[in-house]
PDB file of C-alpha atoms in Angstrom:
ATOM      1  CA  GLY A   1      87.402  99.642 113.714  1.00  0.00           C
ATOM      2  CA  ALA A   2      88.876 102.081 111.248  1.00  0.00           C
ATOM      3  CA  VAL A   3      92.569 101.566 110.599  1.00  0.00           C
ATOM      4  CA  VAL A   4      95.073 103.991 109.172  1.00  0.00           C
ATOM      5  CA  SER A   5      98.355 102.544 108.010  1.00  0.00           C
ATOM      6  CA  GLN A   6     101.468 104.644 107.658  1.00  0.00           C
ATOM      7  CA  HIS A   7     104.660 103.551 105.953  1.00  0.00           C
ATOM      8  CA  PRO A   8     107.526 103.517 106.624  1.00  0.00           C
ATOM      9  CA  SER A   9     107.565 103.613 110.409  1.00  0.00           C
ATOM     10  CA  ARG A  10     111.162 104.763 110.471  1.00  0.00           C
ATOM     11  CA  VAL A  11     113.431 106.239 107.836  1.00  0.00           C
ATOM     12  CA  ILE A  12     116.936 107.619 107.895  1.00  0.00           C
ATOM     13  CA  CYS A  13     118.105 109.674 104.957  1.00  0.00           C
ATOM     14  CA  LYS A  14     120.990 111.866 104.034  1.00  0.00           C
ATOM     15  CA  SER A  15     120.688 115.619 103.893  1.00  0.00           C
ATOM     16  CA  GLY A  16     119.539 116.799 100.483  1.00  0.00           C
ATOM     17  CA  THR A  17     117.602 113.681  99.569  1.00  0.00           C
ATOM     18  CA  SER A  18     113.820 113.285  99.390  1.00  0.00           C
ATOM     19  CA  VAL A  19     111.650 110.956 101.413  1.00  0.00           C
ATOM     20  CA  LYS A  20     108.121 109.788 100.686  1.00  0.00           C
ATOM     21  CA  ILE A  21     105.712 108.779 103.452  1.00  0.00           C
ATOM     22  CA  GLU A  22     102.489 106.919 102.658  1.00  0.00           C
ATOM     23  CA  CYS A  23      99.234 107.055 104.557  1.00  0.00           C
ATOM     24  CA  ARG A  24      96.482 104.577 103.778  1.00  0.00           C
ATOM     25  CA  SER A  25      93.002 104.131 105.131  1.00  0.00           C
ATOM     26  CA  LEU A  26      92.572 100.374 105.178  1.00  0.00           C
ATOM     27  CA  ASP A  27      88.870  99.798 105.726  1.00  0.00           C
ATOM     28  CA  PHE A  28      87.196 103.066 104.862  1.00  0.00           C
ATOM     29  CA  GLN A  29      87.320 105.790 102.268  1.00  0.00           C
ATOM     30  CA  ALA A  30      88.916 108.915 103.626  1.00  0.00           C
ATOM     31  CA  THR A  31      87.469 112.075 102.187  1.00  0.00           C
ATOM     32  CA  THR A  32      90.017 114.110 104.072  1.00  0.00           C
ATOM     33  CA  MET A  33      93.501 113.348 105.311  1.00  0.00           C
ATOM     34  CA  PHE A  34      95.613 115.486 107.588  1.00  0.00           C
ATOM     35  CA  TRP A  35      99.352 115.588 108.086  1.00  0.00           C
ATOM     36  CA  TYR A  36     100.868 116.497 111.431  1.00  0.00           C
ATOM     37  CA  ARG A  37     104.409 116.907 112.666  1.00  0.00           C
ATOM     38  CA  GLN A  38     105.514 116.290 116.228  1.00  0.00           C
ATOM     39  CA  PHE A  39     108.855 117.273 117.717  1.00  0.00           C
ATOM     40  CA  PRO A  40     110.092 115.530 120.879  1.00  0.00           C
ATOM     41  CA  LYS A  41     107.996 116.243 123.968  1.00  0.00           C
ATOM     42  CA  GLN A  42     105.740 118.557 122.001  1.00  0.00           C
ATOM     43  CA  SER A  43     102.221 118.385 120.708  1.00  0.00           C
ATOM     44  CA  LEU A  44     101.060 117.543 117.218  1.00  0.00           C
ATOM     45  CA  MET A  45     101.213 120.496 114.873  1.00  0.00           C
ATOM     46  CA  LEU A  46      99.013 120.494 111.812  1.00  0.00           C
ATOM     47  CA  MET A  47     100.959 120.819 108.567  1.00  0.00           C
ATOM     48  CA  ALA A  48      98.309 120.464 105.905  1.00  0.00           C
ATOM     49  CA  THR A  49      94.821 119.300 105.029  1.00  0.00           C
ATOM     50  CA  SER A  50      94.377 117.107 102.004  1.00  0.00           C
ATOM     51  CA  ASN A  51      91.150 116.381 100.183  1.00  0.00           C
ATOM     52  CA  GLU A  52      91.036 113.699  97.532  1.00  0.00           C
ATOM     53  CA  GLY A  53      91.501 115.069  94.047  1.00  0.00           C
ATOM     54  CA  SER A  54      92.349 118.611  95.054  1.00  0.00           C
ATOM     55  CA  LYS A  55      95.380 120.550  96.162  1.00  0.00           C
ATOM     56  CA  ALA A  56      96.360 120.402  99.801  1.00  0.00           C
ATOM     57  CA  THR A  57      95.824 123.351 102.083  1.00  0.00           C
ATOM     58  CA  TYR A  58      98.935 124.170 104.052  1.00  0.00           C
ATOM     59  CA  GLU A  59      99.150 125.788 107.438  1.00  0.00           C
ATOM     60  CA  GLN A  60     100.967 129.061 107.836  1.00  0.00           C
ATOM     61  CA  GLY A  61     104.715 128.551 107.957  1.00  0.00           C
ATOM     62  CA  VAL A  62     104.678 125.182 106.186  1.00  0.00           C
ATOM     63  CA  GLU A  63     106.452 125.298 102.840  1.00  0.00           C
ATOM     64  CA  LYS A  64     104.286 123.641 100.221  1.00  0.00           C
ATOM     65  CA  ASP A  65     107.218 123.186  97.855  1.00  0.00           C
ATOM     66  CA  LYS A  66     109.180 121.364 100.511  1.00  0.00           C
ATOM     67  CA  PHE A  67     106.394 119.177 101.837  1.00  0.00           C
ATOM     68  CA  LEU A  68     104.618 117.821  98.786  1.00  0.00           C
ATOM     69  CA  ILE A  69     101.270 116.220  99.474  1.00  0.00           C
ATOM     70  CA  ASN A  70      99.407 114.058  97.016  1.00  0.00           C
ATOM     71  CA  HIS A  71      95.957 112.634  97.699  1.00  0.00           C
ATOM     72  CA  ALA A  72      95.283 110.691  94.527  1.00  0.00           C
ATOM     73  CA  SER A  73      92.627 108.340  95.882  1.00  0.00           C
ATOM     74  CA  LEU A  74      90.199 108.012  98.766  1.00  0.00           C
ATOM     75  CA  THR A  75      92.516 105.565 100.492  1.00  0.00           C
ATOM     76  CA  LEU A  76      95.983 106.985  99.911  1.00  0.00           C
ATOM     77  CA  SER A  77      97.796 110.205 100.659  1.00  0.00           C
ATOM     78  CA  THR A  78     101.536 110.740 100.414  1.00  0.00           C
ATOM     79  CA  LEU A  79     103.842 113.293 101.968  1.00  0.00           C
ATOM     80  CA  THR A  80     107.184 113.864 100.291  1.00  0.00           C
ATOM     81  CA  VAL A  81     109.829 115.764 102.200  1.00  0.00           C
ATOM     82  CA  THR A  82     112.026 117.228  99.492  1.00  0.00           C
ATOM     83  CA  SER A  83     115.672 118.155  99.948  1.00  0.00           C
ATOM     84  CA  ALA A  84     115.504 117.076 103.565  1.00  0.00           C
ATOM     85  CA  HIS A  85     117.690 118.753 106.155  1.00  0.00           C
ATOM     86  CA  PRO A  86     118.469 117.762 109.753  1.00  0.00           C
ATOM     87  CA  GLU A  87     115.911 120.258 111.052  1.00  0.00           C
ATOM     88  CA  ASP A  88     113.236 118.274 109.215  1.00  0.00           C
ATOM     89  CA  SER A  89     113.916 115.342 111.515  1.00  0.00           C
ATOM     90  CA  SER A  90     110.655 114.754 113.308  1.00  0.00           C
ATOM     91  CA  PHE A  91     107.739 112.404 113.857  1.00  0.00           C
ATOM     92  CA  TYR A  92     105.257 112.738 111.002  1.00  0.00           C
ATOM     93  CA  ILE A  93     101.728 111.505 111.624  1.00  0.00           C
ATOM     94  CA  CYS A  94      98.825 111.267 109.241  1.00  0.00           C
ATOM     95  CA  SER A  95      95.171 111.029 110.063  1.00  0.00           C
ATOM     96  CA  ALA A  96      92.149 110.188 107.990  1.00  0.00           C
ATOM     97  CA  GLN A  97      88.493 110.998 108.247  1.00  0.00           C
ATOM     98  CA  MET A  98      85.335 109.888 106.540  1.00  0.00           C
ATOM     99  CA  GLY A  99      82.644 112.498 106.717  1.00  0.00           C
ATOM    100  CA  ASN A 100      82.263 113.786 110.248  1.00  0.00           C
ATOM    101  CA  SER A 101      83.560 110.682 111.989  1.00  0.00           C
ATOM    102  CA  PRO A 102      86.355 110.875 114.577  1.00  0.00           C
ATOM    103  CA  LEU A 103      89.841 111.198 113.188  1.00  0.00           C
ATOM    104  CA  HIS A 104      91.896 108.030 113.073  1.00  0.00           C
ATOM    105  CA  PHE A 105      95.638 108.285 113.189  1.00  0.00           C
ATOM    106  CA  GLY A 106      98.456 106.305 111.694  1.00  0.00           C
ATOM    107  CA  ASN A 107     101.323 105.135 113.886  1.00  0.00           C
ATOM    108  CA  GLY A 108     103.644 107.802 112.592  1.00  0.00           C
ATOM    109  CA  THR A 109     106.922 107.920 110.705  1.00  0.00           C
ATOM    110  CA  ARG A 110     110.122 108.759 112.516  1.00  0.00           C
ATOM    111  CA  LEU A 111     112.288 110.699 110.041  1.00  0.00           C
ATOM    112  CA  THR A 112     115.952 111.201 110.824  1.00  0.00           C
ATOM    113  CA  VAL A 113     118.011 113.304 108.446  1.00  0.00           C
ATOM    114  CA  THR A 114     121.744 112.932 108.814  1.00  0.00           C
TER     115      THR A 114
ATOM    116  CA  GLY B   1      96.255 132.310 117.719  1.00  0.00           C
ATOM    117  CA  GLU B   2      93.547 130.288 119.354  1.00  0.00           C
ATOM    118  CA  SER B   3      94.613 126.965 120.757  1.00  0.00           C
ATOM    119  CA  VAL B   4      93.760 124.211 123.137  1.00  0.00           C
ATOM    120  CA  GLY B   5      96.029 123.898 126.129  1.00  0.00           C
ATOM    121  CA  LEU B   6      96.488 121.675 129.158  1.00  0.00           C
ATOM    122  CA  HIS B   7      96.997 122.817 132.700  1.00  0.00           C
ATOM    123  CA  LEU B   8      99.683 120.397 133.852  1.00  0.00           C
ATOM    124  CA  PRO B   9     102.491 118.870 131.829  1.00  0.00           C
ATOM    125  CA  THR B  10     102.827 115.872 134.158  1.00  0.00           C
ATOM    126  CA  LEU B  11     100.637 113.893 136.520  1.00  0.00           C
ATOM    127  CA  SER B  12     101.829 111.079 138.752  1.00  0.00           C
ATOM    128  CA  VAL B  13      99.363 108.733 140.438  1.00  0.00           C
ATOM    129  CA  GLN B  14      99.335 105.410 142.223  1.00  0.00           C
ATOM    130  CA  GLU B  15      97.759 102.372 140.649  1.00  0.00           C
ATOM    131  CA  GLY B  16      94.105 102.223 141.560  1.00  0.00           C
ATOM    132  CA  ASP B  17      93.725 105.963 142.048  1.00  0.00           C
ATOM    133  CA  ASN B  18      91.427 108.050 139.927  1.00  0.00           C
ATOM    134  CA  SER B  19      93.162 110.452 137.535  1.00  0.00           C
ATOM    135  CA  ILE B  20      91.898 113.779 136.321  1.00  0.00           C
ATOM    136  CA  ILE B  21      93.529 115.486 133.379  1.00  0.00           C
ATOM    137  CA  ASN B  22      92.452 119.001 132.545  1.00  0.00           C
ATOM    138  CA  CYS B  23      92.384 121.089 129.423  1.00  0.00           C
ATOM    139  CA  ALA B  24      91.387 124.682 128.746  1.00  0.00           C
ATOM    140  CA  TYR B  25      90.343 125.745 125.291  1.00  0.00           C
ATOM    141  CA  SER B  26      89.975 129.239 123.959  1.00  0.00           C
ATOM    142  CA  ASN B  27      87.902 128.896 120.809  1.00  0.00           C
ATOM    143  CA  SER B  28      84.238 129.233 121.730  1.00  0.00           C
ATOM    144  CA  ALA B  29      83.331 128.209 118.173  1.00  0.00           C
ATOM    145  CA  SER B  30      84.675 124.690 118.695  1.00  0.00           C
ATOM    146  CA  ASP B  31      81.900 122.155 118.820  1.00  0.00           C
ATOM    147  CA  TYR B  32      83.686 118.840 119.040  1.00  0.00           C
ATOM    148  CA  PHE B  33      86.339 117.686 121.468  1.00  0.00           C
ATOM    149  CA  ILE B  34      88.378 114.519 121.689  1.00  0.00           C
ATOM    150  CA  TRP B  35      90.816 113.013 124.138  1.00  0.00           C
ATOM    151  CA  TYR B  36      93.701 111.017 122.727  1.00  0.00           C
ATOM    152  CA  LYS B  37      96.294 108.806 124.360  1.00  0.00           C
ATOM    153  CA  GLN B  38      99.750 108.604 122.839  1.00  0.00           C
ATOM    154  CA  GLU B  39     102.300 106.020 123.800  1.00  0.00           C
ATOM    155  CA  SER B  40     105.953 106.489 122.990  1.00  0.00           C
ATOM    156  CA  GLY B  41     106.707 106.168 119.282  1.00  0.00           C
ATOM    157  CA  LYS B  42     103.074 105.669 118.305  1.00  0.00           C
ATOM    158  CA  GLY B  43     100.284 107.736 116.868  1.00  0.00           C
ATOM    159  CA  PRO B  44      97.436 109.118 118.997  1.00  0.00           C
ATOM    160  CA  GLN B  45      94.811 106.633 120.062  1.00  0.00           C
ATOM    161  CA  PHE B  46      91.198 107.749 120.373  1.00  0.00           C
ATOM    162  CA  ILE B  47      89.844 107.552 123.918  1.00  0.00           C
ATOM    163  CA  ILE B  48      86.570 109.430 124.049  1.00  0.00           C
ATOM    164  CA  ASP B  49      84.857 112.353 122.393  1.00  0.00           C
ATOM    165  CA  ILE B  50      82.137 114.825 123.255  1.00  0.00           C
ATOM    166  CA  ARG B  51      80.106 117.320 121.304  1.00  0.00           C
ATOM    167  CA  SER B  52      79.319 120.799 122.506  1.00  0.00           C
ATOM    168  CA  ASN B  53      75.657 119.981 123.088  1.00  0.00           C
ATOM    169  CA  MET B  54      76.673 117.664 125.932  1.00  0.00           C
ATOM    170  CA  ASP B  55      78.446 118.292 129.227  1.00  0.00           C
ATOM    171  CA  LYS B  56      79.353 114.750 130.167  1.00  0.00           C
ATOM    172  CA  ARG B  57      80.049 111.487 128.433  1.00  0.00           C
ATOM    173  CA  GLN B  58      81.136 108.198 129.903  1.00  0.00           C
ATOM    174  CA  GLY B  59      83.074 105.335 128.451  1.00  0.00           C
ATOM    175  CA  GLN B  60      84.724 102.321 129.949  1.00  0.00           C
ATOM    176  CA  ARG B  61      86.680 103.665 132.954  1.00  0.00           C
ATOM    177  CA  VAL B  62      86.814 107.107 131.361  1.00  0.00           C
ATOM    178  CA  THR B  63      84.590 110.150 131.621  1.00  0.00           C
ATOM    179  CA  VAL B  64      84.878 113.412 129.742  1.00  0.00           C
ATOM    180  CA  LEU B  65      83.397 116.574 131.175  1.00  0.00           C
ATOM    181  CA  LEU B  66      82.830 119.724 129.174  1.00  0.00           C
ATOM    182  CA  ASN B  67      82.192 123.114 130.776  1.00  0.00           C
ATOM    183  CA  LYS B  68      81.484 125.542 127.974  1.00  0.00           C
ATOM    184  CA  THR B  69      80.985 128.457 130.350  1.00  0.00           C
ATOM    185  CA  VAL B  70      84.651 128.446 131.336  1.00  0.00           C
ATOM    186  CA  LYS B  71      85.891 126.594 128.245  1.00  0.00           C
ATOM    187  CA  HIS B  72      87.191 123.666 130.212  1.00  0.00           C
ATOM    188  CA  LEU B  73      87.502 120.017 129.323  1.00  0.00           C
ATOM    189  CA  SER B  74      88.581 117.211 131.591  1.00  0.00           C
ATOM    190  CA  LEU B  75      89.294 113.504 131.328  1.00  0.00           C
ATOM    191  CA  GLN B  76      88.694 111.310 134.321  1.00  0.00           C
ATOM    192  CA  ILE B  77      90.227 107.848 134.427  1.00  0.00           C
ATOM    193  CA  ALA B  78      88.892 105.533 137.093  1.00  0.00           C
ATOM    194  CA  ALA B  79      91.093 102.952 138.814  1.00  0.00           C
ATOM    195  CA  THR B  80      94.177 104.025 136.904  1.00  0.00           C
ATOM    196  CA  GLN B  81      96.413 101.187 135.765  1.00  0.00           C
ATOM    197  CA  PRO B  82     100.100 101.107 134.776  1.00  0.00           C
ATOM    198  CA  GLY B  83      98.982 100.568 131.189  1.00  0.00           C
ATOM    199  CA  ASP B  84      97.363 103.990 131.293  1.00  0.00           C
ATOM    200  CA  SER B  85     100.797 105.608 131.475  1.00  0.00           C
ATOM    201  CA  ALA B  86     101.121 107.751 128.360  1.00  0.00           C
ATOM    202  CA  VAL B  87     100.785 111.301 127.103  1.00  0.00           C
ATOM    203  CA  TYR B  88      97.208 112.547 126.924  1.00  0.00           C
ATOM    204  CA  PHE B  89      96.101 115.246 124.535  1.00  0.00           C
ATOM    205  CA  CYS B  90      92.848 117.065 124.235  1.00  0.00           C
ATOM    206  CA  ALA B  91      91.915 118.271 120.792  1.00  0.00           C
ATOM    207  CA  GLU B  92      89.194 120.461 119.356  1.00  0.00           C
ATOM    208  CA  LYS B  93      87.636 121.161 116.027  1.00  0.00           C
ATOM    209  CA  LYS B  94      85.206 123.725 114.780  1.00  0.00           C
ATOM    210  CA  GLN B  95      83.328 121.997 112.019  1.00  0.00           C
ATOM    211  CA  ALA B  96      83.122 118.903 109.901  1.00  0.00           C
ATOM    212  CA  GLY B  97      86.038 118.368 107.558  1.00  0.00           C
ATOM    213  CA  THR B  98      88.422 120.578 109.489  1.00  0.00           C
ATOM    214  CA  ALA B  99      91.506 119.408 111.295  1.00  0.00           C
ATOM    215  CA  LEU B 100      91.859 118.783 114.977  1.00  0.00           C
ATOM    216  CA  ILE B 101      93.887 121.294 116.929  1.00  0.00           C
ATOM    217  CA  PHE B 102      95.833 119.695 119.742  1.00  0.00           C
ATOM    218  CA  GLY B 103      96.731 120.921 123.186  1.00  0.00           C
ATOM    219  CA  LYS B 104     100.161 120.539 124.716  1.00  0.00           C
ATOM    220  CA  GLY B 105      99.747 117.173 126.386  1.00  0.00           C
ATOM    221  CA  THR B 106      99.894 115.797 129.901  1.00  0.00           C
ATOM    222  CA  THR B 107     102.211 112.925 130.726  1.00  0.00           C
ATOM    223  CA  LEU B 108     100.476 110.499 133.057  1.00  0.00           C
ATOM    224  CA  SER B 109     102.737 108.236 135.093  1.00  0.00           C
ATOM    225  CA  VAL B 110     101.166 105.403 137.042  1.00  0.00           C
ATOM    226  CA  SER B 111     103.212 103.642 139.668  1.00  0.00           C
ATOM    227  CA  SER B 112     102.299 100.265 141.097  1.00  0.00           C
TER     228      SER B 112
END
């Protein structure tokens, strides 16, 4: 089945630094990738939609200059949290889709900003 | 805004019982619905999906029912097992290429 790999699974960084999270579709070409954020005991909240070769579309309230998304190829999208602060600590999850197939999710990245 | 929500935040059942998890959605334009299972510290795992032109779909031990009249979606798990313990989310989407919108989740606890 389709596999989405997310790296790293956990990261701890100091306030003010930047962190990059990678999302790869391992056995299919993802025309669209989505980035979600999940706070403890809450649902997944969509942050942005990323199509290969074009700028990401961000959801209302998500700062595009803080959460930089790059989708340079059909198998890789990256999310960079810039100048991270403790309130950015969360579980970040990517998902990938080919055409109209079901979304497949990565196993998430637990970001802790100290 | 429009969203997909779940009726109960928690559900506790005994091993072997049948479980029913419910979800109400508000966007009548949604045409595709999915149930996901999420275990602690992991990403959502696809369980079963259904399109709006159907009202029932069965998988292995799971059944999804869709009632478009009242905008209701349910997941039935037969012979629930301890390994089914997790948080279950329903999600909807309106059209191809758009993101899934998730409901609030129901935590299923199965005791043996």
